[in-house]
Short mmCIF file of C-alpha atoms in Angstrom, two decimals:
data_model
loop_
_atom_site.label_atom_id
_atom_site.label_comp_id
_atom_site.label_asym_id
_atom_site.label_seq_id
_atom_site.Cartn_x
_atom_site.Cartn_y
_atom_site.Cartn_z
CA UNK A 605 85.32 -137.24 40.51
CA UNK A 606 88.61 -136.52 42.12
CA UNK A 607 91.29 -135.06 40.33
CA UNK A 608 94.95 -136.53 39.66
CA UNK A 609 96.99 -135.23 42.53
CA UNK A 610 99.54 -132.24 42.30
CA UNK A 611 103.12 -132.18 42.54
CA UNK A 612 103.24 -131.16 46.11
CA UNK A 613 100.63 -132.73 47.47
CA UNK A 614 102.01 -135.88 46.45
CA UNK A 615 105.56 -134.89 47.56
CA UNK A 616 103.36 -134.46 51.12
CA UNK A 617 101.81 -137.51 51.19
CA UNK A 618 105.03 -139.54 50.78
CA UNK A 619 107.08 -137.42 53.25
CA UNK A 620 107.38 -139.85 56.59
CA UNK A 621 108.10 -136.78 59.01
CA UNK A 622 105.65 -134.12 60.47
CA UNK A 623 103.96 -132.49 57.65
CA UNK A 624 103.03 -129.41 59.94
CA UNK A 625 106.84 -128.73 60.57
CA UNK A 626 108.06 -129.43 57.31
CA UNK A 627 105.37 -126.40 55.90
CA UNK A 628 106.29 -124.13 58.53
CA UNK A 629 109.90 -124.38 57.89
CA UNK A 630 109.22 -124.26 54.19
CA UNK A 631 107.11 -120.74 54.92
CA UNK A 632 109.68 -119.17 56.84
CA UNK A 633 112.28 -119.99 54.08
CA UNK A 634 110.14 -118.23 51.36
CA UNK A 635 109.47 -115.37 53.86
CA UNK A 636 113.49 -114.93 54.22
CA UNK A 637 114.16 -114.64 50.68
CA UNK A 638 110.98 -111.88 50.37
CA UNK A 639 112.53 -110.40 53.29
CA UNK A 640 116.34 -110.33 52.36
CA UNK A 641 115.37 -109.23 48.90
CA UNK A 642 113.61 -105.96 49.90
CA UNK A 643 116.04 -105.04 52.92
CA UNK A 644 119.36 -105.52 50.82
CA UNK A 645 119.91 -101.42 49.88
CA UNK A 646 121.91 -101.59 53.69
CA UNK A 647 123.86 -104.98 53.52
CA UNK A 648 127.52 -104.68 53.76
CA UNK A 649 128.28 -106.30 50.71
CA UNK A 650 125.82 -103.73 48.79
CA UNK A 651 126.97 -100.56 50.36
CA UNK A 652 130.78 -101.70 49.87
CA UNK A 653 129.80 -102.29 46.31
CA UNK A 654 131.10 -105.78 45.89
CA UNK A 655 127.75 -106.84 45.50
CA UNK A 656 124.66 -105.96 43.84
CA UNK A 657 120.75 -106.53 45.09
CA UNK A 658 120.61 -109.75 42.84
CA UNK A 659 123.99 -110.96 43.93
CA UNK A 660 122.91 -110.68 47.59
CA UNK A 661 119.94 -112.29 46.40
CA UNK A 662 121.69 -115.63 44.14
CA UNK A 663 124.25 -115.86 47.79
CA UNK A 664 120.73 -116.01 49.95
CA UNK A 665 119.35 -118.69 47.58
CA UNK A 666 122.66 -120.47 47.88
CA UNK A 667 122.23 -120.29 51.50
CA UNK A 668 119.31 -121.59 51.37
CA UNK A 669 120.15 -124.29 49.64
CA UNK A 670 122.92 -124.99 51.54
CA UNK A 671 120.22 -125.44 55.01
CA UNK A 672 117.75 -127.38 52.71
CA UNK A 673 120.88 -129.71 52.35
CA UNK A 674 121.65 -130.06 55.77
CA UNK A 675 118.37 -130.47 56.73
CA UNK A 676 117.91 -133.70 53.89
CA UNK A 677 121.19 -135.41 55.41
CA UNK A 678 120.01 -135.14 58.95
CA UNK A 679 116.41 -136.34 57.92
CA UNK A 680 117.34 -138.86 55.60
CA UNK A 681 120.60 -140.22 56.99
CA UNK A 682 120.39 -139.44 60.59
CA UNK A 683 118.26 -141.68 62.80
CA UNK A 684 118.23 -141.24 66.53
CA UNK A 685 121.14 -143.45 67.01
CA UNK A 686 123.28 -141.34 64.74
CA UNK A 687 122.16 -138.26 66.65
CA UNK A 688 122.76 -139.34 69.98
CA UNK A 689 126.52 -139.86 68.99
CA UNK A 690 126.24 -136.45 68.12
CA UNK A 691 125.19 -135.01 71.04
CA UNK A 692 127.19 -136.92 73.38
CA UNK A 693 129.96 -134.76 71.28
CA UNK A 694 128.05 -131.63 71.40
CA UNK A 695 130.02 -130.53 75.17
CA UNK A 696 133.07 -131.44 74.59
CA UNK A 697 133.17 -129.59 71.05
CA UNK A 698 131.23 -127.01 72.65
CA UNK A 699 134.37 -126.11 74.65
CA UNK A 700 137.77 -126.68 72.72
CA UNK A 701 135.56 -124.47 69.96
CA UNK A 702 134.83 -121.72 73.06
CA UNK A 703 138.39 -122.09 74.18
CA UNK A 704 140.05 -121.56 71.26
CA UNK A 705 137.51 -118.43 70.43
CA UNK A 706 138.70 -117.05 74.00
CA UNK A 707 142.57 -117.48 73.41
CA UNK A 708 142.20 -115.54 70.08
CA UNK A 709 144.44 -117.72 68.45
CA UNK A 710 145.25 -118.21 64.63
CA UNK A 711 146.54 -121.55 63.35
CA UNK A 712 147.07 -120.87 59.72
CA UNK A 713 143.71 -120.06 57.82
CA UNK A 714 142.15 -120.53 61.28
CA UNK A 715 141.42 -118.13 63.29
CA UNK A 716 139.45 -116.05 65.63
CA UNK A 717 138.03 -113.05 65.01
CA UNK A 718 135.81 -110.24 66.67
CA UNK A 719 132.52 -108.43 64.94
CA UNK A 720 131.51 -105.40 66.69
CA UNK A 721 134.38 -105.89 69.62
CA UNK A 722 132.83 -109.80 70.61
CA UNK A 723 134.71 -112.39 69.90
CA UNK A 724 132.29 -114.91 68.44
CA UNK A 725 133.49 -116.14 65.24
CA UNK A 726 136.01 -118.38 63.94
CA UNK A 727 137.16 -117.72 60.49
CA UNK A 728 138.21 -120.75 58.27
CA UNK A 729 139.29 -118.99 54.90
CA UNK A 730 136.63 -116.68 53.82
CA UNK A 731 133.73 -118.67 56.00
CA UNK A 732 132.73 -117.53 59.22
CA UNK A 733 132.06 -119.65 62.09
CA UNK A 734 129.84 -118.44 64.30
CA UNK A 735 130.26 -120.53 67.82
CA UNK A 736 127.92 -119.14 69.80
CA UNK A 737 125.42 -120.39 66.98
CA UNK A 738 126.58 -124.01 67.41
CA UNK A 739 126.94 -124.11 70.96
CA UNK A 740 123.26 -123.67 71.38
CA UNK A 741 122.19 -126.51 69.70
CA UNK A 742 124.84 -128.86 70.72
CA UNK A 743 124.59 -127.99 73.88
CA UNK A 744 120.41 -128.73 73.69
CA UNK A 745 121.47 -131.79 71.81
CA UNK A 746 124.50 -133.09 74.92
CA UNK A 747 121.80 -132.70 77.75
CA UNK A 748 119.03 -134.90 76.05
CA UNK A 749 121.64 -137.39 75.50
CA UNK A 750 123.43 -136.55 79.26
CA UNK A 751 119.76 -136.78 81.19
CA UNK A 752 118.76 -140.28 78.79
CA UNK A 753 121.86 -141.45 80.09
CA UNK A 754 121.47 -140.65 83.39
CA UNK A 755 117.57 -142.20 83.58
CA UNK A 756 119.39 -145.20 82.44
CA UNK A 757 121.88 -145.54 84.93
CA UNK A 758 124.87 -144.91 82.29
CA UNK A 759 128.19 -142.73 83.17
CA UNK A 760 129.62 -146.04 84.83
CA UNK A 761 132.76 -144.54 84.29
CA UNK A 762 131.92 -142.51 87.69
CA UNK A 763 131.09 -145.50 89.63
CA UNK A 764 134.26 -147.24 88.71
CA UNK A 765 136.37 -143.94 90.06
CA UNK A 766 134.23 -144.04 93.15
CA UNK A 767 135.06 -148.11 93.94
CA UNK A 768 138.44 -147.74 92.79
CA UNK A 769 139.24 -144.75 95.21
CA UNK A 770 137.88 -144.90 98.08
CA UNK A 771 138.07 -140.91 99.15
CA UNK A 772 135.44 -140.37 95.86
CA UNK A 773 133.26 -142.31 97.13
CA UNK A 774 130.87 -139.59 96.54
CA UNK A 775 130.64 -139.24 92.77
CA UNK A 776 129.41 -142.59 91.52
CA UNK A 777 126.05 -141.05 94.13
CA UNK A 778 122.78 -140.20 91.40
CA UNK A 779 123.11 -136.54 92.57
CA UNK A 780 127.34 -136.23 92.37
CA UNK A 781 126.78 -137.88 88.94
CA UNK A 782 124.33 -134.62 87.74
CA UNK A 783 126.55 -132.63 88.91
CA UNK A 784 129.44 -133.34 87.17
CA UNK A 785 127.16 -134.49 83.68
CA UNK A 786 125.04 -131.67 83.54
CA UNK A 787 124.85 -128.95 86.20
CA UNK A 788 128.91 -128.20 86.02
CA UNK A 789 128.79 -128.32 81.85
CA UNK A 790 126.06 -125.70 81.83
CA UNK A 791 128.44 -123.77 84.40
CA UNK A 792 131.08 -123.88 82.38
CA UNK A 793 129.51 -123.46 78.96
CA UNK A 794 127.60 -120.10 80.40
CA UNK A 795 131.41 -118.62 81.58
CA UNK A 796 132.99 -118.88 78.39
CA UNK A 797 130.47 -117.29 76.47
CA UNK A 798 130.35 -114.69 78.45
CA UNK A 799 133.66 -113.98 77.63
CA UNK A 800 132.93 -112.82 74.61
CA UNK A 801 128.88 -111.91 75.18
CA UNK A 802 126.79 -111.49 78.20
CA UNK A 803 123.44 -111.20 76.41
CA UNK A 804 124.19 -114.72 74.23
CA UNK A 805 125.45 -116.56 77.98
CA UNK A 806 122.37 -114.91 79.07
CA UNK A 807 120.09 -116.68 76.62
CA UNK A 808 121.83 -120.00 76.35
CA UNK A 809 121.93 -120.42 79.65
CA UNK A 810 118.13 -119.73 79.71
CA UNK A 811 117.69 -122.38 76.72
CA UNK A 812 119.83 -125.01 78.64
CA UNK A 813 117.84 -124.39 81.94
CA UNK A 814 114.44 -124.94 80.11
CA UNK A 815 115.67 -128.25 78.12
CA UNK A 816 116.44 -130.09 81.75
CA UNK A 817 113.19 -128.33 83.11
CA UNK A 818 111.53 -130.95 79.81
CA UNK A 819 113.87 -133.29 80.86
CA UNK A 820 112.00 -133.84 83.70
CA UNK A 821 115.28 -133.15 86.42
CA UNK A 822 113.85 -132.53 90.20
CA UNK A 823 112.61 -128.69 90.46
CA UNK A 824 114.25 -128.10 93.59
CA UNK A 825 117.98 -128.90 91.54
CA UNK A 826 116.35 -126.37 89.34
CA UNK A 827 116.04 -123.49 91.89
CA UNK A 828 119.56 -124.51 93.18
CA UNK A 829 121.00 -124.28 89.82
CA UNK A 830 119.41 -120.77 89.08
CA UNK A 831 121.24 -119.97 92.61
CA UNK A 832 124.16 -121.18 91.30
CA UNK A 833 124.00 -119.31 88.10
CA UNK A 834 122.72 -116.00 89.59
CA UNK A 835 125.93 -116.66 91.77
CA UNK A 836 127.87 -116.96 89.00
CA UNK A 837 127.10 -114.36 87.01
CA UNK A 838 127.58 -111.91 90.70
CA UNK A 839 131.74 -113.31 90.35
CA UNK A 840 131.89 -112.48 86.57
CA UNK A 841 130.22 -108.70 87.58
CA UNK A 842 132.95 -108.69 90.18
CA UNK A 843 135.62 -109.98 88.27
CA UNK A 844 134.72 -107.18 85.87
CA UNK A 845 135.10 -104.39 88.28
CA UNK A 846 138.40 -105.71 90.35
CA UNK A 847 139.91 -105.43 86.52
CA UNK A 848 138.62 -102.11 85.39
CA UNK A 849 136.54 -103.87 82.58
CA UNK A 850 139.68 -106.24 81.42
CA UNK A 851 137.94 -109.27 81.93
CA UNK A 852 134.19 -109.87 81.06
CA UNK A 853 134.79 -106.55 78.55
CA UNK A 854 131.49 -107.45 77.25
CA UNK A 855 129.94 -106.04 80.64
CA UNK A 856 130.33 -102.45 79.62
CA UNK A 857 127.78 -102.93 76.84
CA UNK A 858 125.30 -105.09 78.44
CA UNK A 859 125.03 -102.17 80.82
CA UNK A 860 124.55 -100.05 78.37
CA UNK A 861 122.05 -102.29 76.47
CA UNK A 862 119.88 -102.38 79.72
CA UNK A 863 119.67 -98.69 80.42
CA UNK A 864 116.19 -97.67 79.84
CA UNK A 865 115.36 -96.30 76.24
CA UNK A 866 114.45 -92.61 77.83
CA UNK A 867 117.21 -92.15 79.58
CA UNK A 868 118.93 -92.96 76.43
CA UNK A 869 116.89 -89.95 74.99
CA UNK A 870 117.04 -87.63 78.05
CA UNK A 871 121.55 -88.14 77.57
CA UNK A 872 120.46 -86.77 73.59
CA UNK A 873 118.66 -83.84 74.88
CA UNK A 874 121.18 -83.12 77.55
CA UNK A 875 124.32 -82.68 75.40
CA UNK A 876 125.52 -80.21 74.11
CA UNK A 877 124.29 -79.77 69.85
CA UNK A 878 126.56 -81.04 67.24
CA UNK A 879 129.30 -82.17 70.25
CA UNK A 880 131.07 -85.34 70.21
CA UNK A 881 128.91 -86.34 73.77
CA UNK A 882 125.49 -85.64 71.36
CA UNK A 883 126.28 -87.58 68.76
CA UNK A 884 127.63 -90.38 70.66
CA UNK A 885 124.16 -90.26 72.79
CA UNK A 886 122.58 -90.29 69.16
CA UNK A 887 124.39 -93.10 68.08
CA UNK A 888 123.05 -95.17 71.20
CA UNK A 889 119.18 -94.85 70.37
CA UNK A 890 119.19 -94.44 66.23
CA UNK A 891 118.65 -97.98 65.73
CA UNK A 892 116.33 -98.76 68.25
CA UNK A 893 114.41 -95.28 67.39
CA UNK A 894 114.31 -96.72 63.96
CA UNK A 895 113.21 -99.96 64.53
CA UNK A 896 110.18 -98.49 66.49
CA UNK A 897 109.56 -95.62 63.75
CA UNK A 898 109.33 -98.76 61.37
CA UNK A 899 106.81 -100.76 63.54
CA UNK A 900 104.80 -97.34 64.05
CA UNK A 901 104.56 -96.63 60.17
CA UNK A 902 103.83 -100.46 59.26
CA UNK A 903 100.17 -99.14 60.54
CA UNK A 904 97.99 -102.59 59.66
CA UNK A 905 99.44 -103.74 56.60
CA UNK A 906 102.16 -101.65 55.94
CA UNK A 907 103.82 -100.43 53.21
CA UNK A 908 104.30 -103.08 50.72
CA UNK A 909 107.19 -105.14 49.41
CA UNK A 910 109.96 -102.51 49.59
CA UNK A 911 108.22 -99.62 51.04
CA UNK A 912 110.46 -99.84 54.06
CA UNK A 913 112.33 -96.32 54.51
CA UNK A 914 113.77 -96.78 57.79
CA UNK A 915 116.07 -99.51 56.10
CA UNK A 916 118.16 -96.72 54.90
CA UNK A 917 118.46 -95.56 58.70
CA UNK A 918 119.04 -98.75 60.58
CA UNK A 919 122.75 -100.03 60.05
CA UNK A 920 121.74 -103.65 60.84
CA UNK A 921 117.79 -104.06 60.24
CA UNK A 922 118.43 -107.03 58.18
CA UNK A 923 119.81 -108.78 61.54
CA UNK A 924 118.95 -107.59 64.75
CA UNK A 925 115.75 -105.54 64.09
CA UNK A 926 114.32 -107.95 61.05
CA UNK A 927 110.88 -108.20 62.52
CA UNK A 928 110.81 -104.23 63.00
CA UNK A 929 111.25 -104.64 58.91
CA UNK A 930 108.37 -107.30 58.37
CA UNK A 931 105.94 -105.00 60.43
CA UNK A 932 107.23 -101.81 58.40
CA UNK A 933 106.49 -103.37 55.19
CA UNK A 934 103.63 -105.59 55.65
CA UNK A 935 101.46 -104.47 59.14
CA UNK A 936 99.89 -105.78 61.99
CA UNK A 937 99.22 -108.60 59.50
CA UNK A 938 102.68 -109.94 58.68
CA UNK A 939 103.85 -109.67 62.55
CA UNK A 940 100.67 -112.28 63.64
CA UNK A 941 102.06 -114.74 60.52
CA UNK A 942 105.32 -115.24 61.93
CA UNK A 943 103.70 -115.13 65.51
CA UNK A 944 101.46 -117.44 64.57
CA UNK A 945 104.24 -119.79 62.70
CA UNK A 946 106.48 -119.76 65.77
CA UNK A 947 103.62 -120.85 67.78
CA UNK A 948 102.67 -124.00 65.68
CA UNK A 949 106.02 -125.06 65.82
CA UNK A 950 105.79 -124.94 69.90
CA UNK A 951 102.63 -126.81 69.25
CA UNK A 952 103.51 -129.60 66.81
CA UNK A 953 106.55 -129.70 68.73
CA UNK A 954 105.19 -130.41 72.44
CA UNK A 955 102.78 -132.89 70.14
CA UNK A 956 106.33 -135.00 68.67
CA UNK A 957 107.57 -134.57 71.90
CA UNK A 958 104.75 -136.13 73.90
CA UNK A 959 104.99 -139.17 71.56
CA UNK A 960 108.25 -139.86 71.28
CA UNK A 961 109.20 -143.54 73.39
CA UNK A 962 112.32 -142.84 74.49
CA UNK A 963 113.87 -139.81 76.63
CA UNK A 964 116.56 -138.29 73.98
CA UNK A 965 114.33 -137.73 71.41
CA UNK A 966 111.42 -136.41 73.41
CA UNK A 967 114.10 -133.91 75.38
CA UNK A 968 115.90 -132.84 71.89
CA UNK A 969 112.90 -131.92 70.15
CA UNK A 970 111.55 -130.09 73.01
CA UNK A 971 114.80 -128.18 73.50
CA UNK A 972 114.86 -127.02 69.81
CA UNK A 973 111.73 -125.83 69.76
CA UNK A 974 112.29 -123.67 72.63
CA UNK A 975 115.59 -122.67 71.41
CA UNK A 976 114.20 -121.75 67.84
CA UNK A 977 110.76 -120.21 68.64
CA UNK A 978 112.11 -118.65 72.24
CA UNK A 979 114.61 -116.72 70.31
CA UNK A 980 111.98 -115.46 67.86
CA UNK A 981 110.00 -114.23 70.25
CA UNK A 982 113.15 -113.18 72.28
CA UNK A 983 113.80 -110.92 68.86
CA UNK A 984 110.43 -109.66 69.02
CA UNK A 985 110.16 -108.34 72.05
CA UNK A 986 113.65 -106.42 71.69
CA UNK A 987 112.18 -105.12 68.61
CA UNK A 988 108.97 -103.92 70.42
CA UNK A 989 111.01 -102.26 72.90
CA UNK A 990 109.45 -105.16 75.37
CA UNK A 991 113.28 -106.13 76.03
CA UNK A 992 116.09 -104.46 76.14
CA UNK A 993 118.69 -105.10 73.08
CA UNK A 994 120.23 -108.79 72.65
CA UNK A 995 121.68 -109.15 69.29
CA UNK A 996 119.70 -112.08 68.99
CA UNK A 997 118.20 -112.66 64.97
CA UNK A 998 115.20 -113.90 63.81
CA UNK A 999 115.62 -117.67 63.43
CA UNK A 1000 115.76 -118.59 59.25
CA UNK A 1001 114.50 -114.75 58.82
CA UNK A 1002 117.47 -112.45 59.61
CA UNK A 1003 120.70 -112.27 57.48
CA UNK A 1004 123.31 -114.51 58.43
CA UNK A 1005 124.77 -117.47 56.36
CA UNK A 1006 125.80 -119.75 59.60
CA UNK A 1007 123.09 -118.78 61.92
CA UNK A 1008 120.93 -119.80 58.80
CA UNK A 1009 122.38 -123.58 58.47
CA UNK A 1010 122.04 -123.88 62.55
CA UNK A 1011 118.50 -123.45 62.66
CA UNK A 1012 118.13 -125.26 59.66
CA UNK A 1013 119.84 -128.18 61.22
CA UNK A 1014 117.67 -127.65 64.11
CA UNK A 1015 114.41 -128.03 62.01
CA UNK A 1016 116.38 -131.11 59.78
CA UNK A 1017 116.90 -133.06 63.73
CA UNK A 1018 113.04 -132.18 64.51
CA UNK A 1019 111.61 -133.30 60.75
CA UNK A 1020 114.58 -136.69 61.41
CA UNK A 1021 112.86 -137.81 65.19
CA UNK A 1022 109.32 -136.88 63.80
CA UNK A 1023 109.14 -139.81 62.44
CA UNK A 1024 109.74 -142.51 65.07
CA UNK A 1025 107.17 -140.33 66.50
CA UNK A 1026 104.53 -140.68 63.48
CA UNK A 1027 102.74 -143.66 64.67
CA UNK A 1028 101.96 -142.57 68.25
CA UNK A 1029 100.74 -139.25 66.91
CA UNK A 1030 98.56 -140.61 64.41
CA UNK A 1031 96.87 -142.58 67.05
CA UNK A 1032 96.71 -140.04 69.10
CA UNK A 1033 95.21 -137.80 66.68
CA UNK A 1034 92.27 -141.00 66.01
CA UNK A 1035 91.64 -141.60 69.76
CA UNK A 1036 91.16 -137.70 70.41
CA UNK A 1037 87.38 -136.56 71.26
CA UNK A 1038 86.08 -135.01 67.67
CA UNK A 1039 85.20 -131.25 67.98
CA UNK A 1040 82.25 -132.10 66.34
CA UNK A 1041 79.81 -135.11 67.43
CA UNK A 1042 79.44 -137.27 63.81
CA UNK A 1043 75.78 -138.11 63.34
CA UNK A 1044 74.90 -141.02 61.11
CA UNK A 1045 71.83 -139.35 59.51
CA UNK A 1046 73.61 -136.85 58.68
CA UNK A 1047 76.72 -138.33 57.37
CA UNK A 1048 74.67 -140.35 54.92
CA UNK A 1049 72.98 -137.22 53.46
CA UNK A 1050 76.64 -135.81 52.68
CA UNK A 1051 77.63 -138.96 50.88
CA UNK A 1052 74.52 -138.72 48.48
CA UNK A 1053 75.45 -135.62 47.77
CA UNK A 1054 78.48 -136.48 47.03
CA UNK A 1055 77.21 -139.20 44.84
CA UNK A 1056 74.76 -136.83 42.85
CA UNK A 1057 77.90 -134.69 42.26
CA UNK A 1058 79.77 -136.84 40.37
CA UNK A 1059 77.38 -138.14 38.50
CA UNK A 1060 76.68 -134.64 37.27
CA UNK A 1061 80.46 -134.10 36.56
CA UNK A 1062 80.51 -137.50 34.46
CA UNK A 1063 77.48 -136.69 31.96
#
């Protein structure tokens, strides 16, 4: 006789989005706060001593809460109509946020600021903005709305320039009208963050290029704009040299970030013991040594909830080199969970996707998937030594209050679209080939013995 229904299974079956996204977000939330827990003996707030383990803990939880928040206004409030609007704002904010990061201006209690020499943040009292966190998924979110538009013959205003004077004739053309909607915003986008980080243009301009490759654009625009961005990034290298680093500072350590890991050690053996040459090679390599001493000692299934040592070594494991933590304290096994999590979300993602009727939603979903699980596994392979170093986090993992609420709002945009998309997967799901052919006979066997077990239950 079945039982009365728990809690959260109820909760489940009343929730109208994707269940499978919904859990997966809901596991990497509970691994963050197991994760931010152990690793807090190096935050800054610890070792400053404004902040004990449980007050890093009670902020994380109120972080936490704060993306659980944004994700419930954005799935309860925010149909695909309302998020359109917002993407079709996501360039334009994009910029006057990038420019006013780049003029390192302060208007009152607003201002830009640097962390670790890149200007990235904008500081609005005591909360940081991080742009570079924004810009990626507005930007995912302006070309789903830029490429529905185009499919359905929208940016008149174009047209109207090109009849009114005659010499632009040109732009109100299909292909003039992708190049000024979508190829030149990714342009510009990619050169002002690389004012202030190579590695983050790098990697937006990588999510950007694989959102219109979903969006279904012609591949041969593709390989012309991955010309015109290889081009680009040859005039920022050259702009960096004719100024002797001035411009494009951020150069100098992307060059340094790409310089093979022994070489790195073969400039420590090299100098000179105890000189100010050794311990600036050492400085280069300890937290990438670390992270790979950690991943090395994690063995199979590490060593337990705050076992980690190499925390106490590595300034920022908490951010950059979080998955180098997961492996140190729980093994081979805790790596494949968050593999294995990032992967479903691809998954159930290319599944809402697929089923989605109209071009926005299909494109957005797609886009934040890739952006979300792409940088995991961009963070991975950093940590692995795979890739050279990115400052890229672990998405809803790593340490970061604003990062945090960006993903979330990512995940609270997918959970919102999943369900226009609930009805097509459903059928889907019902018209797909069974992995297992259903035999009558059998079938009625299982439902007498299903029969003969609640009557036993009963008397």
């Amino acid at each position: 006789m079945a039982g009365k229904k728990n809690w959260f299974v109820a909760l489940m079956d009343k929730f109208a989005g994707d269940k499978l996204v919904l859990i997966i977000l809901l596991l990497l939330m509970m691994i963050s706060a197991l994760c931010i827990f152990s690793s807090t003996s190096q935050l800054p707030e610890v070792l400053r001593g404004t902040a004990s383990r449980t007050d890093v803990m009670f902020n994380h939880f109120k972080t936490i809460g704060m993306g659980l928040a944004v994700i419930a206004f954005l799935y309860l409030l925010c149909g695909v109509k309302v998020l359109r609007t917002f993407g079709r704002l996501g360039f334009v904010t994009s910029v006057a946020l990038l420019l006013f990061l780049a003029s390192h201006m302060s208007l009152g209690p607003i201002a830009a600021a640097p962390i670790n020499g890149a200007w990235r943040v904008i500081k609005i009292g005591g909360f940081q903005f991080h742009v570079f966190e924004f810009v990626k998924v507005a930007m995912v979110m302006y070309l789903a709305y830029a490429i529905e538009t185009l499919k359905n013959g929208g940016f008149a205003f174009l047209e109207i320039i090109a009849d009114r004077y005659p010499r632009f004739f040109f732009i109100g053309s299909e292909m003039w009208k992708k190049i000024i909607c979508i190829y030149c915003p990714m342009g510009l986008i990619f050169l002002l963050v690389a004012m202030g980080s190579v590695t983050s243009s790098l990697f937006i301009a990588l999510v950007m290029f694989l959102t219109i490759w979903v969006g279904g654009l012609n591949m041969r625009e593709l390989f012309l704009i991955g010309g015109a961005i290889a081009i680009l990034g040859i005039g920022i290298y050259g702009t960096f040299k004719l100024t002797d680093g001035a411009v494009f500072s951020r150069l100098e350590t992307a060059q340094s970030r790409l310089e093979s890991f022994d070489d790195k050690i073969q400039r420590v053996l090299d100098a000179k013991p105890k000189s100010q040459e050794y311990y600036k090679a050492l400085g280069a390599i300890e937290q990438q040594y670390g992270s790979r001493i950690a991943i090395k000692e994690g063995g199979l299934f590490g060593k337990g909830a705050g076992g980690s040592s190499q925390k106490y070594k590595v300034s920022v494991m908490f951010e950059d080199f979080m998955f180098s933590f997961v492996v140190e304290e729980y093994g081979l096994f805790g790596a494949i969970i968050l593999f294995v999590l990032f992967s479903s979300l691809i998954m159930r993602g290319s599944l809402i996707a697929r089923n989605c009727d109209e071009t926005f939603p299909k494109v957005a979903v797609a886009g934040l998937v890739l952006l979300i699980s792409g940088q995991a596994y961009l963070h991975m392979f950093v940590n692995t030594g795979i890739f050279p170093m990115t400052g890229q986090t672990l998405p809803l993992i790593s340490h970061g209050r604003f990062a945090f609420i960006m993903f979330s709002a990512a995940f609270g945009i997918i959970l919102s679209i999943s369900k226009t998309a609930e009805k097509n997967i459903a059928k889907e799901i019902r018209d797909a080939e069974p992995l297992i052919e259903s035999r009558p006979d059998v079938d009625a066997g299982m439902d007498d013995l299903d029969r003969l077990e609640d009557n036993l239950i009963e008397n």
